[in-house]
XYZ file of C-alpha atoms in Angstrom:
154
model
C -3.484 0.804 -5.628
C -0.698 -0.797 -7.628
C -0.663 2.146 -10.020
C -0.337 4.619 -7.128
C 2.660 2.783 -5.648
C 4.383 2.533 -9.022
C 3.627 6.198 -9.758
C 5.573 7.180 -6.616
C 8.642 5.279 -7.827
C 8.367 6.809 -11.316
C 7.867 10.316 -9.908
C 11.011 10.285 -7.775
C 13.198 7.918 -9.870
C 11.824 8.165 -13.443
C 14.623 6.067 -14.943
C 13.796 3.070 -12.729
C 11.598 0.465 -14.436
C 8.883 -1.247 -12.371
C 7.468 -4.614 -13.422
C 4.885 -6.979 -11.984
C 6.578 -10.081 -10.578
C 4.205 -12.376 -12.511
C 4.801 -10.934 -15.988
C 6.013 -13.588 -18.397
C 8.536 -12.508 -20.997
C 11.760 -10.583 -21.175
C 12.774 -8.795 -18.015
C 13.705 -5.109 -18.138
C 17.376 -4.123 -18.158
C 19.122 -3.974 -14.776
C 18.445 -2.365 -12.390
C 14.674 -2.625 -12.086
C 11.998 -3.129 -9.441
C 9.482 -5.939 -9.179
C 6.093 -5.370 -7.569
C 4.351 -8.285 -5.802
C 1.074 -8.139 -3.876
C 1.553 -11.416 -2.056
C -1.376 -11.282 0.365
C -5.023 -10.658 -0.433
C -6.871 -7.914 1.450
C -7.692 -8.713 5.077
C -10.517 -7.038 6.994
C -9.819 -5.127 10.159
C -13.256 -5.675 11.682
C -15.755 -8.484 11.941
C -18.772 -6.296 11.287
C -20.356 -5.438 7.957
C -19.575 -1.845 7.075
C -19.148 0.305 3.995
C -15.638 1.373 3.007
C -14.068 -0.931 5.558
C -10.309 -0.473 5.962
C -8.404 -3.509 4.710
C -4.750 -4.482 5.032
C -2.677 -5.828 2.153
C 0.977 -6.761 1.899
C 3.184 -5.806 -1.042
C 6.858 -6.408 -1.730
C 8.887 -4.054 -3.868
C 12.113 -5.827 -4.880
C 15.126 -4.240 -6.540
C 16.959 -6.538 -8.958
C 20.439 -5.847 -10.221
C 23.602 -7.612 -11.336
C 25.493 -5.330 -8.906
C 24.963 -6.193 -5.242
C 25.372 -2.688 -3.801
C 23.119 -1.198 -6.458
C 20.288 -3.554 -5.443
C 20.876 -2.672 -1.780
C 20.821 1.075 -2.458
C 17.567 0.878 -4.420
C 15.936 -1.313 -1.764
C 16.935 1.129 0.956
C 15.577 4.021 -1.111
C 12.281 2.124 -1.599
C 11.937 1.555 2.147
C 12.386 5.290 2.742
C 10.266 6.473 -0.201
C 6.951 5.316 1.197
C 7.715 6.738 4.664
C 8.711 10.223 3.464
C 6.232 13.028 4.094
C 5.341 14.052 0.521
C 4.901 10.549 -0.978
C 2.908 9.486 2.106
C 0.647 12.534 1.695
C 0.143 11.843 -2.020
C -0.845 8.236 -1.275
C -3.161 9.354 1.536
C -5.073 11.440 -1.033
C -5.871 8.095 -2.705
C -6.928 6.438 0.586
C -3.675 4.488 0.828
C -1.649 4.473 4.055
C 1.713 2.742 4.336
C 1.641 1.416 7.888
C 5.044 -0.237 7.772
C 7.996 -0.501 5.370
C 10.453 -3.209 6.391
C 13.566 -4.386 4.574
C 13.407 -8.021 3.430
C 16.376 -10.411 3.604
C 18.595 -10.374 0.495
C 18.379 -13.134 -2.095
C 20.818 -14.184 -4.766
C 20.160 -16.270 -7.866
C 23.313 -18.193 -8.772
C 21.598 -20.487 -11.262
C 21.333 -17.950 -14.063
C 24.142 -17.184 -16.482
C 25.028 -14.166 -14.324
C 24.404 -13.126 -10.772
C 21.082 -11.483 -9.930
C 20.947 -9.747 -6.570
C 17.543 -9.086 -5.052
C 16.929 -6.700 -2.177
C 13.661 -5.091 -1.251
C 11.104 -3.797 1.153
C 7.918 -5.293 2.502
C 4.998 -2.873 2.756
C 2.000 -3.226 5.054
C -0.703 -1.068 3.475
C -4.074 0.059 4.780
C -6.673 1.136 2.272
C -10.385 1.682 2.015
C -11.964 -1.054 -0.032
C -14.415 1.331 -1.738
C -17.283 -1.161 -1.436
C -20.766 0.117 -0.641
C -23.478 -2.335 0.373
C -26.421 -1.526 -1.878
C -28.510 -4.504 -0.751
C -30.576 -2.361 1.630
C -32.795 0.190 -0.047
C -34.047 3.388 1.540
C -31.029 4.034 3.694
C -31.084 6.868 6.185
C -28.398 9.337 5.184
C -28.660 11.621 8.225
C -30.793 12.234 11.279
C -31.618 15.646 12.708
C -32.513 15.210 16.349
C -34.175 17.935 18.353
C -35.726 17.755 21.800
C -38.584 19.799 23.243
C -38.778 20.028 27.000
C -41.908 21.201 28.749
C -41.982 21.974 32.394
C -44.806 20.409 34.253
C -46.314 21.999 37.277
C -45.830 19.928 40.367
C -48.683 19.843 42.837
């Protein structure tokens, strides 16, 4: 799922770098986007079922040393996943963006320079792709037919 979200950014803004928020090491040059899946998948139902839809939450944050640049990228990110073509391309991979909400801005004054962070919070529905193979001999389909016979009433 992460690859599909990043692929959308790279397809429509190829020059924009996308990095996982937890990567240790040198950060890309400004501006760039950080990806953070901050909530594990949550089930939508309480019943056991194959390919159950699950909800996850992801933040896509634009980082820049220019405040308005970070804002512009964050706004673009919030629109990207709601536009018709990107939404259709994600749907082909069983990913549905239910909601794209702007997150409050953050600023890091403790570094040697200013880092402005703006972003969007995504609520994503996806099929988990899990099939329960613990039950053997599953019934794949049932063909039901009925025969009615008239009985003679006396």
